[in-house]
Amino acid sequence: MRAKQDIEIGDDITPPLLPLSFSLHDSFLSSHCSSCFSPLSFPPLPHHHGPLYCSAACSSSHSPISSSSAESFLPLTCPRSSDLRTALRLLLSLPSTCPHLHRFTNGLLTNYLKLTSSPDFAAQIRQGAIAMAAARKLRKGLSLDQGDDVLLEEAVLCLVVTNAVEVQDESGRSLGIAVYDPSFSWINHSCSPNACYRFIVSPPNATSFGEDSGSALRIVASISEENFGVCSCSEYDKGTEGYKYGPKIMVRSIKRIKKGEEVCVSYTDLLQPKAMRQSYLWFNHQFTCSCSRCTVSPSTLVDHALEEILASNPSFSSAGLDLNLYRDEANKKLSHYVDETITEFLSVGDPESCCKKLERVLKGGFHVEQLESKDGKSRLNCKFHPFNHIALNSYMTLASAYRIRSSDFLSFHSKTDESQLKAFEMSRISAGYSLLLAGATHHLFCSESSLIVSAVNFWKQAGEYLLTIAGSSVWNLLGLPISELSTVVKYKCSECSLMDIFGAKSILNQAERTNFGNISSDFLACVRSASPKFWRFLIHGCDYLETFKDPFDFRWLAHPHCVEEDVDFIKEDSNCEHHAEWYINARTHIYKVGMHSLVFGVILAHICYGQNSHLTTHVLNHVENFVY
């Protein structure tokens, strides 16, 4: 799909698009509406497997299709049942004849030959198609014979596997899957995309965040359906009423796009290195990405950083051995250890153990087996670079784990001054990891602007965590009266334009969007100048974070052993008056960076999702509620 006209950054590329077919995942069938995907107003029904609806409108739109599709006759233990339900519902819309069944159905690529010959998918497709065919027969009171043809079911299931996208709510949970028409499904993947997409999940007659029904379709296929041998969707549009409701999708530009330029989105996590992206795309979509980011040689700075391992041994350079071989060995072992630790945390839920294990490996690294050199045996110590994708994932996990530890500590201990200070310490460290994650990701974002979606989430989280610290009542215990916050919240920044943008409620108009690079630079300079006033306080007590002099300036990595103590950091023998003055200053700058982080997150969210998107509105409300 290519742009019909020049498109600026932060513009809608498509109107809200309804799905051709969709289905909730099994785990949400009892808690969400099967038509619009909105949460149900009544408690989840245990052991319920059929569709439930939030309103009569959703029921009248969806239930006839659901009941006609034969999905109720699928075995309850059927794997990937959301794929099968989506395919059965899509079967109802097919024209009576489809001459290109092996290649295209409803204008969408099926990948039939590739998937049915793939070791990863062939058995899944065959078994799923048999279950679909048997369900359709059962609905008519018949049984499936061993020799019955299931070609149609195989082709439509292949279409779903090829084109379906995971529908996520505002928190990032995957609720189900949906298949959209060629206006979206024909948009190709790139690891350096110029567009992103968002979902609009809302009940009938509700005000939908970010929905602009007046948006025009601003992309066109590079080649017509007829010239490409495609079965057109026109029969579908005329032959069935289709869905009135469902999870809508919109595409929006995150870079300037010239007329005729291809519009691409990402099918995978862009904060993964090339090998992991390629593996995911092949396993899930059966293609090898050949975008500019994947084919450039040598690798981009971002991809190099995402795989970087810091190896140190003074005597190793003279050993005459291939350092990369030992780096690869260390990387595999470090990765395995971190993956196991995070998996254990998510399944068992022991945040303290998770923090200890992750921080041990982040700070201490991994020692490769002793190596022979001309000076005898030596050991190579390998650590993750702060931009390594595993380090970034660890920071995200640690921010969450410390936050949980803080909440749990207050729940299980009496609210004495000591327990409140201990919980506050954990909250500080959580905010420290969140800020480090935002700073490291922003550094990568400056080199690869398609990482904007990740930057939105991390700046938003860092801002919320810092404002929670700034608003904590524990400052009373540190000698700072809570009333002092009134002087903090009146703060207006004289160093950058972010707060003016927020104050004017314009968020980011077209003129500011064209000057976004300068806004981003001014923002980073502003928070970088403020961070020394509180960073050492924020991370005090965390051995790993204390190795970082600054969460935004990573130039010190060239000399990692030269981290100096901040001369402004409060010492225990300081007098009470200096205590109060220092804490007021630290708290003011924590508030400043927290507010800047949230407002910058609003700007990025506006580019990705629009002025009235759920995320943009959520962040704006958070800022306004804190200030006022």
XYZ file of C-alpha atoms in Angstrom:
628
model
C 0.000 0.000 0.000
C 1.346 3.406 -0.996
C 0.513 6.954 0.004
C -1.933 8.798 -2.268
C -0.423 12.121 -1.185
C 2.241 13.593 1.064
C 1.468 12.661 4.683
C 2.895 14.530 7.660
C 4.016 12.876 10.890
C 1.099 12.187 13.226
C -1.686 12.044 10.605
C -4.434 9.436 10.239
C -3.851 7.251 7.184
C -7.089 5.255 7.327
C -10.564 5.821 8.750
C -11.724 3.447 11.515
C -11.968 0.030 9.836
C -14.404 -2.663 10.991
C -13.148 -6.265 10.881
C -14.238 -8.857 8.349
C -14.152 -11.429 11.140
C -12.913 -11.620 14.715
C -13.043 -13.598 17.941
C -12.109 -13.232 21.590
C -9.511 -15.573 23.024
C -10.981 -18.304 25.237
C -9.743 -16.643 28.433
C -11.873 -13.530 27.769
C -15.108 -15.175 26.600
C -16.608 -14.975 30.092
C -15.499 -11.413 30.879
C -15.782 -9.436 27.620
C -18.430 -8.786 24.993
C -17.975 -11.093 22.013
C -19.181 -8.353 19.675
C -17.385 -5.139 20.686
C -14.693 -6.625 23.017
C -15.677 -4.234 25.836
C -15.538 -5.528 29.433
C -18.876 -6.867 30.660
C -20.603 -5.075 33.524
C -21.373 -8.316 35.378
C -18.898 -10.741 37.042
C -17.228 -13.352 34.820
C -19.172 -16.578 34.451
C -16.995 -19.546 35.413
C -16.603 -22.361 32.878
C -18.560 -20.405 30.245
C -17.457 -20.999 26.652
C -20.134 -19.357 24.485
C -20.494 -15.687 23.443
C -21.770 -13.069 25.903
C -22.846 -9.536 25.032
C -22.823 -6.157 26.743
C -26.024 -4.910 25.084
C -28.960 -5.856 22.904
C -27.338 -3.996 20.010
C -24.200 -6.139 20.197
C -26.279 -9.315 20.517
C -28.449 -8.533 17.490
C -25.362 -7.697 15.400
C -23.194 -10.623 16.365
C -25.283 -13.568 17.574
C -26.836 -14.465 14.156
C -23.341 -14.788 12.675
C -22.048 -16.706 15.681
C -24.944 -19.154 15.691
C -24.774 -19.687 11.919
C -21.030 -20.331 11.881
C -21.256 -23.727 13.660
C -18.600 -22.626 16.170
C -20.674 -24.036 19.046
C -20.004 -27.500 17.613
C -16.209 -27.149 17.938
C -14.601 -29.417 20.585
C -14.005 -27.545 23.853
C -10.393 -28.741 23.904
C -9.669 -27.512 20.375
C -6.288 -25.680 20.263
C -6.176 -22.081 18.962
C -9.965 -22.006 18.999
C -10.073 -18.236 18.399
C -8.460 -18.892 14.984
C -11.111 -21.504 14.201
C -14.031 -19.306 15.317
C -12.701 -16.414 13.239
C -12.315 -18.688 10.202
C -15.819 -20.190 10.587
C -17.376 -16.735 10.766
C -15.376 -15.638 7.728
C -16.665 -18.644 5.782
C -20.182 -17.185 5.973
C -19.108 -14.165 3.924
C -17.415 -16.025 1.083
C -18.897 -15.780 -2.414
C -20.352 -18.943 -3.889
C -17.342 -19.378 -6.159
C -13.755 -18.288 -5.600
C -11.415 -19.080 -8.533
C -8.186 -18.186 -6.681
C -8.860 -20.095 -3.468
C -5.242 -21.255 -3.077
C -3.946 -17.678 -3.286
C -6.640 -15.186 -2.334
C -9.967 -15.138 -0.529
C -11.971 -11.957 0.084
C -9.078 -10.044 -1.424
C -6.654 -11.410 1.177
C -3.585 -13.580 0.696
C -4.051 -17.114 2.051
C -0.438 -18.377 1.861
C -2.089 -21.763 1.388
C 0.760 -23.577 -0.371
C 3.427 -22.225 1.967
C 1.543 -22.927 5.192
C 0.276 -26.390 4.263
C 3.833 -27.452 3.375
C 5.441 -25.859 6.425
C 6.629 -28.200 9.226
C 5.528 -25.554 11.742
C 1.994 -25.106 10.400
C 0.928 -28.042 8.215
C -0.425 -30.269 11.018
C -2.072 -27.324 12.784
C -3.844 -26.242 9.574
C -4.968 -29.768 8.712
C -6.305 -30.578 12.182
C -8.019 -27.209 12.495
C -9.660 -27.551 9.087
C -10.966 -31.029 9.979
C -12.440 -29.671 13.233
C -14.118 -26.823 11.309
C -15.532 -29.141 8.660
C -16.816 -31.559 11.312
C -18.525 -28.700 13.179
C -20.249 -27.499 10.006
C -21.472 -31.036 9.296
C -22.695 -31.505 12.872
C -24.758 -28.334 12.644
C -26.635 -29.973 9.772
C -26.999 -33.255 11.677
C -24.342 -34.993 9.596
C -20.917 -36.441 10.320
C -17.623 -35.874 8.575
C -16.450 -38.823 6.502
C -12.753 -39.629 6.269
C -12.623 -38.846 2.563
C -14.479 -35.508 2.729
C -12.761 -32.513 1.147
C -11.623 -29.832 3.626
C -9.850 -27.599 1.089
C -12.140 -24.623 1.713
C -11.656 -24.810 5.483
C -7.883 -25.141 5.042
C -7.710 -22.090 2.764
C -9.762 -19.863 5.071
C -7.828 -20.989 8.145
C -4.606 -20.181 6.269
C -6.065 -16.739 5.537
C -6.707 -16.165 9.241
C -3.219 -17.333 10.260
C -1.695 -15.040 7.619
C -3.760 -11.889 8.149
C -5.127 -11.874 11.704
C -3.754 -9.341 14.199
C -3.899 -9.488 17.976
C -6.464 -6.966 19.281
C -5.100 -5.215 22.366
C -6.858 -3.098 24.947
C -5.437 0.125 26.381
C -3.297 -1.813 28.876
C -1.675 -3.905 26.134
C -3.539 -7.152 26.891
C -4.320 -9.271 23.867
C -8.108 -9.810 23.961
C -8.518 -11.723 20.729
C -7.811 -11.615 17.009
C -9.362 -9.842 14.036
C -9.032 -9.965 10.258
C -9.433 -6.689 8.356
C -9.968 -5.954 4.687
C -7.120 -5.180 2.250
C -7.067 -1.505 3.312
C -5.166 -2.744 6.360
C -4.132 -6.324 5.568
C -2.237 -5.315 2.438
C 0.069 -3.055 4.475
C 3.468 -4.745 4.585
C 5.878 -5.131 7.481
C 9.095 -3.214 8.063
C 11.483 -3.193 11.024
C 11.777 0.541 10.410
C 8.101 1.357 9.728
C 6.648 4.766 8.921
C 3.226 4.011 10.437
C 1.624 2.304 13.414
C -1.909 1.168 14.203
C -4.232 1.337 17.157
C -7.478 -0.373 18.109
C -10.753 1.291 19.071
C -12.623 -0.934 21.509
C -15.870 0.548 22.787
C -19.502 -0.475 23.290
C -22.271 0.740 20.917
C -23.217 4.428 21.202
C -20.193 5.142 23.401
C -17.818 8.001 22.688
C -14.842 6.236 21.157
C -11.384 7.467 22.067
C -9.462 8.537 18.993
C -12.206 7.758 16.478
C -12.662 10.201 13.654
C -15.207 8.896 11.205
C -14.307 11.754 8.851
C -10.795 10.431 8.263
C -10.149 9.477 4.650
C -8.348 6.459 3.264
C -5.017 7.976 2.189
C -3.339 4.850 0.815
C -3.880 2.845 -2.340
C -2.744 -0.584 -3.514
C 0.332 -0.624 -5.721
C -1.509 -2.908 -8.138
C -5.223 -3.434 -8.669
C -7.027 -6.501 -7.347
C -8.053 -7.500 -10.878
C -4.497 -7.329 -12.232
C -3.248 -9.353 -9.280
C -5.750 -12.143 -9.802
C -7.619 -11.423 -6.586
C -11.133 -12.437 -5.679
C -12.764 -9.093 -4.916
C -14.544 -8.270 -1.677
C -17.504 -6.754 -3.532
C -19.590 -9.921 -3.215
C -18.942 -9.932 0.529
C -20.122 -6.316 0.819
C -23.301 -6.991 -1.128
C -24.055 -10.504 0.039
C -24.110 -10.058 3.814
C -24.862 -7.262 6.220
C -21.619 -7.975 8.066
C -20.706 -6.564 11.441
C -22.054 -3.291 12.789
C -19.730 -3.463 15.765
C -16.362 -4.937 16.565
C -12.810 -3.849 17.362
C -11.963 -1.140 14.838
C -8.453 -0.391 13.659
C -6.833 2.856 12.476
C -3.422 3.433 10.904
C -1.425 6.582 11.665
C 1.883 7.956 10.390
C 4.900 8.125 12.698
C 7.201 9.578 10.032
C 6.719 11.924 7.093
C 5.605 9.894 4.071
C 5.968 11.126 0.505
C 3.342 10.563 -2.189
C 3.912 7.129 -3.737
C 6.062 5.893 -0.840
C 5.140 2.509 0.597
C 3.369 2.608 3.958
C 4.575 -0.070 6.385
C 3.808 -1.108 9.957
C 5.650 -3.519 12.239
C 4.528 -7.082 12.899
C 7.064 -7.632 15.708
C 8.828 -6.050 18.684
C 11.259 -3.474 17.296
C 13.367 -3.504 20.480
C 14.590 -6.981 19.607
C 17.812 -7.550 17.645
C 17.728 -8.636 14.010
C 18.092 -12.395 14.585
C 15.153 -12.487 17.017
C 12.947 -10.381 14.738
C 13.729 -12.586 11.769
C 13.045 -15.757 13.778
C 9.684 -14.421 14.998
C 8.606 -13.285 11.526
C 9.508 -16.600 9.935
C 7.839 -18.727 12.588
C 4.646 -16.640 12.756
C 4.369 -15.214 9.241
C 6.622 -17.424 7.078
C 8.699 -14.669 5.490
C 12.198 -13.255 5.840
C 12.258 -9.499 6.296
C 14.330 -7.602 3.736
C 13.677 -4.049 4.938
C 16.448 -1.459 5.019
C 17.156 -2.047 8.711
C 17.582 -5.793 8.205
C 19.663 -5.688 5.007
C 22.103 -2.887 5.794
C 25.694 -3.962 6.399
C 27.188 -3.489 8.884
C 24.204 -3.561 11.249
C 22.543 -0.318 12.288
C 23.740 1.357 15.472
C 20.475 0.369 17.157
C 20.754 -3.316 16.257
C 24.394 -3.349 17.321
C 23.482 -1.787 20.683
C 20.607 -4.224 21.252
C 23.095 -7.116 21.131
C 26.074 -5.427 22.786
C 27.955 -7.298 25.513
C 30.629 -5.523 27.558
C 33.633 -7.858 27.913
C 36.527 -6.991 30.194
C 39.827 -8.603 31.071
C 43.091 -6.668 31.026
C 45.156 -9.698 29.973
C 42.699 -11.071 27.432
C 43.640 -8.753 24.561
C 46.989 -10.485 24.274
C 45.585 -13.979 24.292
C 45.220 -14.108 20.519
C 41.736 -15.705 20.760
C 38.482 -14.764 19.060
C 36.699 -12.535 21.564
C 33.392 -12.798 19.672
C 33.200 -16.564 20.268
C 33.324 -16.064 24.014
C 30.955 -13.127 23.824
C 28.413 -15.343 22.065
C 28.812 -18.056 24.702
C 28.337 -15.527 27.504
C 25.372 -13.928 25.747
C 23.544 -17.266 25.482
C 24.128 -18.129 29.142
C 23.220 -14.641 30.367
C 20.084 -14.608 28.216
C 18.997 -18.036 29.450
C 19.482 -17.007 33.083
C 17.504 -13.768 32.695
C 14.696 -15.456 30.743
C 14.367 -18.140 33.414
C 14.302 -15.519 36.184
C 11.618 -13.407 34.501
C 9.517 -16.485 33.680
C 9.761 -17.612 37.298
C 8.689 -14.161 38.512
C 5.669 -14.091 36.196
C 4.561 -17.604 37.165
C 5.512 -17.829 40.864
C 5.276 -14.150 41.786
C 8.315 -13.724 44.058
C 9.457 -10.136 43.352
C 12.250 -10.121 45.965
C 13.931 -13.202 44.501
C 13.527 -11.742 40.999
C 15.211 -8.467 42.005
C 18.162 -10.245 43.642
C 18.763 -12.576 40.702
C 18.460 -9.940 37.980
C 20.599 -7.381 39.788
C 23.236 -10.014 40.525
C 23.680 -10.825 36.845
C 23.336 -7.207 35.667
C 26.058 -6.007 38.049
C 28.312 -9.046 38.229
C 27.921 -10.357 34.707
C 29.116 -13.810 33.725
C 32.620 -15.278 33.850
C 33.582 -17.364 30.838
C 35.629 -20.482 31.572
C 39.312 -19.873 32.153
C 41.212 -19.248 28.942
C 44.777 -20.083 27.987
C 46.965 -17.124 27.077
C 50.690 -16.544 26.869
C 50.511 -15.201 30.400
C 48.721 -18.276 31.687
C 45.029 -18.725 32.412
C 42.641 -15.762 32.415
C 38.924 -15.198 32.836
C 36.675 -13.055 30.690
C 33.893 -11.151 32.432
C 30.866 -10.325 30.256
C 28.022 -7.954 31.158
C 25.017 -6.578 29.328
C 25.413 -3.160 27.771
C 22.621 -0.879 29.112
C 21.109 -0.817 25.605
C 21.131 -4.608 25.221
C 17.568 -5.820 24.679
C 17.845 -8.216 27.623
C 19.014 -5.385 29.891
C 16.061 -3.256 28.766
C 13.673 -6.140 29.486
C 15.314 -6.565 32.895
C 14.837 -2.857 33.731
C 11.167 -3.133 32.847
C 10.782 -6.229 35.036
C 12.722 -4.686 37.942
C 10.620 -1.496 37.862
C 7.507 -3.657 38.193
C 9.006 -6.009 40.799
C 10.190 -3.203 43.098
C 6.805 -1.511 42.827
C 5.085 -4.759 43.849
C 7.548 -5.192 46.716
C 6.738 -1.696 47.973
C 2.994 -2.373 47.920
C 3.404 -5.818 49.516
C 5.656 -4.461 52.261
C 3.025 -1.959 53.388
C 0.329 -4.634 53.213
C 2.206 -7.101 55.424
C 3.781 -4.684 57.907
C 2.344 -2.172 60.326
C 2.543 1.371 59.024
C 5.353 2.548 61.243
C 7.767 5.235 60.122
C 10.362 2.560 59.483
C 8.100 0.455 57.272
C 6.942 3.490 55.314
C 10.548 4.532 54.679
C 11.413 0.992 53.558
C 8.469 0.897 51.151
C 9.442 4.373 49.916
C 12.971 3.112 49.226
C 11.577 0.359 47.023
C 9.355 2.874 45.210
C 12.401 5.109 44.651
C 14.366 2.265 43.109
C 11.368 1.279 40.966
C 11.218 4.845 39.641
C 14.981 4.738 39.072
C 14.741 1.664 36.851
C 11.781 3.161 35.010
C 13.708 6.378 34.336
C 16.798 4.451 33.209
C 14.607 2.414 30.835
C 13.076 5.586 29.381
C 16.487 7.244 29.006
C 18.101 4.227 27.333
C 15.158 3.721 24.963
C 15.141 7.430 24.107
C 18.808 7.180 23.137
C 17.893 4.400 20.683
C 14.778 6.299 19.551
C 16.972 9.233 18.515
C 18.691 6.896 16.021
C 15.582 4.919 14.988
C 12.422 7.033 15.123
C 10.152 4.006 14.565
C 10.810 3.093 18.223
C 8.371 5.878 19.139
C 5.685 3.426 20.339
C 8.075 1.958 22.933
C 9.196 5.463 23.907
C 5.565 6.474 24.553
C 5.025 3.678 27.065
C 8.348 4.084 28.868
C 8.175 7.887 29.252
C 4.581 7.576 30.444
C 5.558 4.996 33.065
C 8.623 6.969 34.201
C 6.536 10.111 34.585
C 3.836 8.365 36.606
C 6.375 6.689 38.902
C 8.282 9.937 39.524
C 5.106 11.901 40.270
C 4.086 9.184 42.718
C 7.421 9.709 44.498
C 7.031 13.506 44.434
C 3.521 13.269 45.898
C 4.347 10.759 48.629
C 3.516 11.642 52.246
C 6.798 10.006 53.287
C 8.562 13.314 52.611
C 7.145 14.384 55.980
C 9.388 11.800 57.598
C 12.378 13.263 55.770
C 11.783 16.715 57.242
C 9.809 18.204 54.370
C 6.238 19.274 55.247
C 3.655 18.052 52.736
C 2.439 21.634 52.315
C 5.701 22.388 50.509
C 4.260 20.575 47.482
C 2.190 23.660 46.724
C 5.374 25.491 45.790
C 6.459 22.568 43.628
C 3.314 22.234 41.537
C 3.362 25.910 40.539
C 6.626 25.240 38.741
C 6.899 26.564 35.176
C 9.842 25.545 33.030
C 11.975 28.291 31.537
C 14.324 25.880 29.739
C 12.002 24.208 27.215
C 8.573 24.600 25.608
C 6.967 21.376 26.849
C 4.951 22.898 29.685
C 3.768 25.703 27.389
C 2.487 23.122 24.915
C 0.572 21.394 27.696
C -0.683 24.672 29.171
C -2.100 25.760 25.819
C -3.944 22.399 25.522
C -2.783 22.250 21.911
C -0.592 19.211 22.614
C 1.123 19.240 19.238
C -0.175 21.220 16.294
C 1.051 20.800 12.735
C 3.743 23.487 12.999
C 5.132 21.909 16.166
C 5.089 18.463 14.581
C 7.368 19.689 11.795
C 9.733 20.971 14.484
C 9.491 17.839 16.643
C 13.239 17.178 16.528
C 13.992 20.459 18.278
C 11.270 19.848 20.876
C 12.772 16.421 21.624
C 16.292 17.852 21.947
C 15.140 20.659 24.245
C 13.244 18.172 26.398
C 16.259 15.888 26.800
C 18.557 18.804 27.621
C 16.074 20.020 30.236
C 15.658 16.704 32.077
C 19.375 15.991 31.802
C 20.173 19.254 33.589
C 17.680 18.404 36.360
C 18.617 14.746 36.971
C 21.856 15.374 38.944
C 19.758 17.161 41.572
C 17.962 13.932 42.562
C 19.368 10.878 40.744
C 21.766 9.784 43.494
C 18.964 10.125 46.046
C 16.503 8.208 43.876
C 18.786 5.193 43.412
C 20.475 5.194 46.840
C 20.645 1.647 48.184
C 20.616 -0.116 44.777
C 24.124 -1.333 43.942
C 23.451 -1.776 40.240
C 21.766 1.576 39.621
C 24.531 3.309 41.561
C 26.930 2.359 38.750
C 25.049 4.851 36.559
C 26.046 8.462 36.995
C 23.168 9.685 34.879
C 20.030 8.027 33.415
C 20.202 10.116 30.221
C 23.883 10.641 29.407
C 25.617 7.372 28.536
C 28.934 8.838 27.390
C 30.472 7.722 30.680
C 30.242 4.124 29.448
C 33.547 4.723 27.691
C 35.034 4.921 31.206
C 32.704 2.771 33.343
C 34.923 2.874 36.432
C 34.895 6.658 36.691
C 31.481 7.107 38.309
C 31.836 9.928 40.828
C 29.737 10.588 43.862
C 27.345 13.492 43.408
C 28.645 16.266 45.643
C 25.069 17.401 46.254
C 23.952 14.036 47.651
C 22.801 14.466 51.226
C 25.088 13.002 53.878
C 23.769 11.652 57.138
C 25.859 14.041 59.226
C 24.403 17.133 57.537
C 22.444 19.503 59.756
C 18.635 19.460 59.778
C 18.323 22.791 57.979
C 20.450 21.535 55.103
C 18.461 18.291 55.115
C 15.193 20.150 54.512
C 16.683 22.452 51.880
C 18.261 19.549 49.988
C 15.108 17.412 50.105
C 12.945 20.298 48.874
C 15.346 20.760 45.947
C 15.409 17.035 45.166
C 11.644 16.752 45.360
C 11.155 19.775 43.133
C 13.372 18.279 40.450
C 11.762 14.839 40.761
C 8.447 16.572 40.115
C 9.939 18.547 37.239
C 11.344 15.503 35.444
C 8.196 13.488 36.211
C 5.968 16.161 34.735
C 8.237 16.617 31.719
C 8.304 12.861 31.131
C 4.506 12.644 31.182
C 4.010 15.648 28.913
C 6.629 14.343 26.477
C 4.760 11.025 26.588
C 1.569 12.936 25.681
C 3.303 14.431 22.647
C 4.587 11.046 21.485
C 1.168 9.460 22.132
C -0.485 12.204 20.086
C 1.795 11.386 17.155
C 1.107 7.644 17.424
C -2.555 7.595 18.432
C -4.095 11.034 17.991
C -5.365 13.854 20.186
C -8.318 11.926 21.637
C -6.870 8.435 21.909
C -7.337 6.555 25.156
C -3.628 6.719 25.982
C -3.336 10.445 25.239
C -6.428 11.188 27.325
C -5.218 8.949 30.169
C -1.861 10.728 30.396
C -3.472 14.187 30.174
C -5.869 13.306 32.982
C -2.980 12.060 35.109
C -1.098 15.331 34.607
C -4.136 17.509 35.287
C -5.179 15.552 38.377
C -1.703 15.821 39.845
C -1.392 19.522 39.179
C -4.839 20.546 40.254
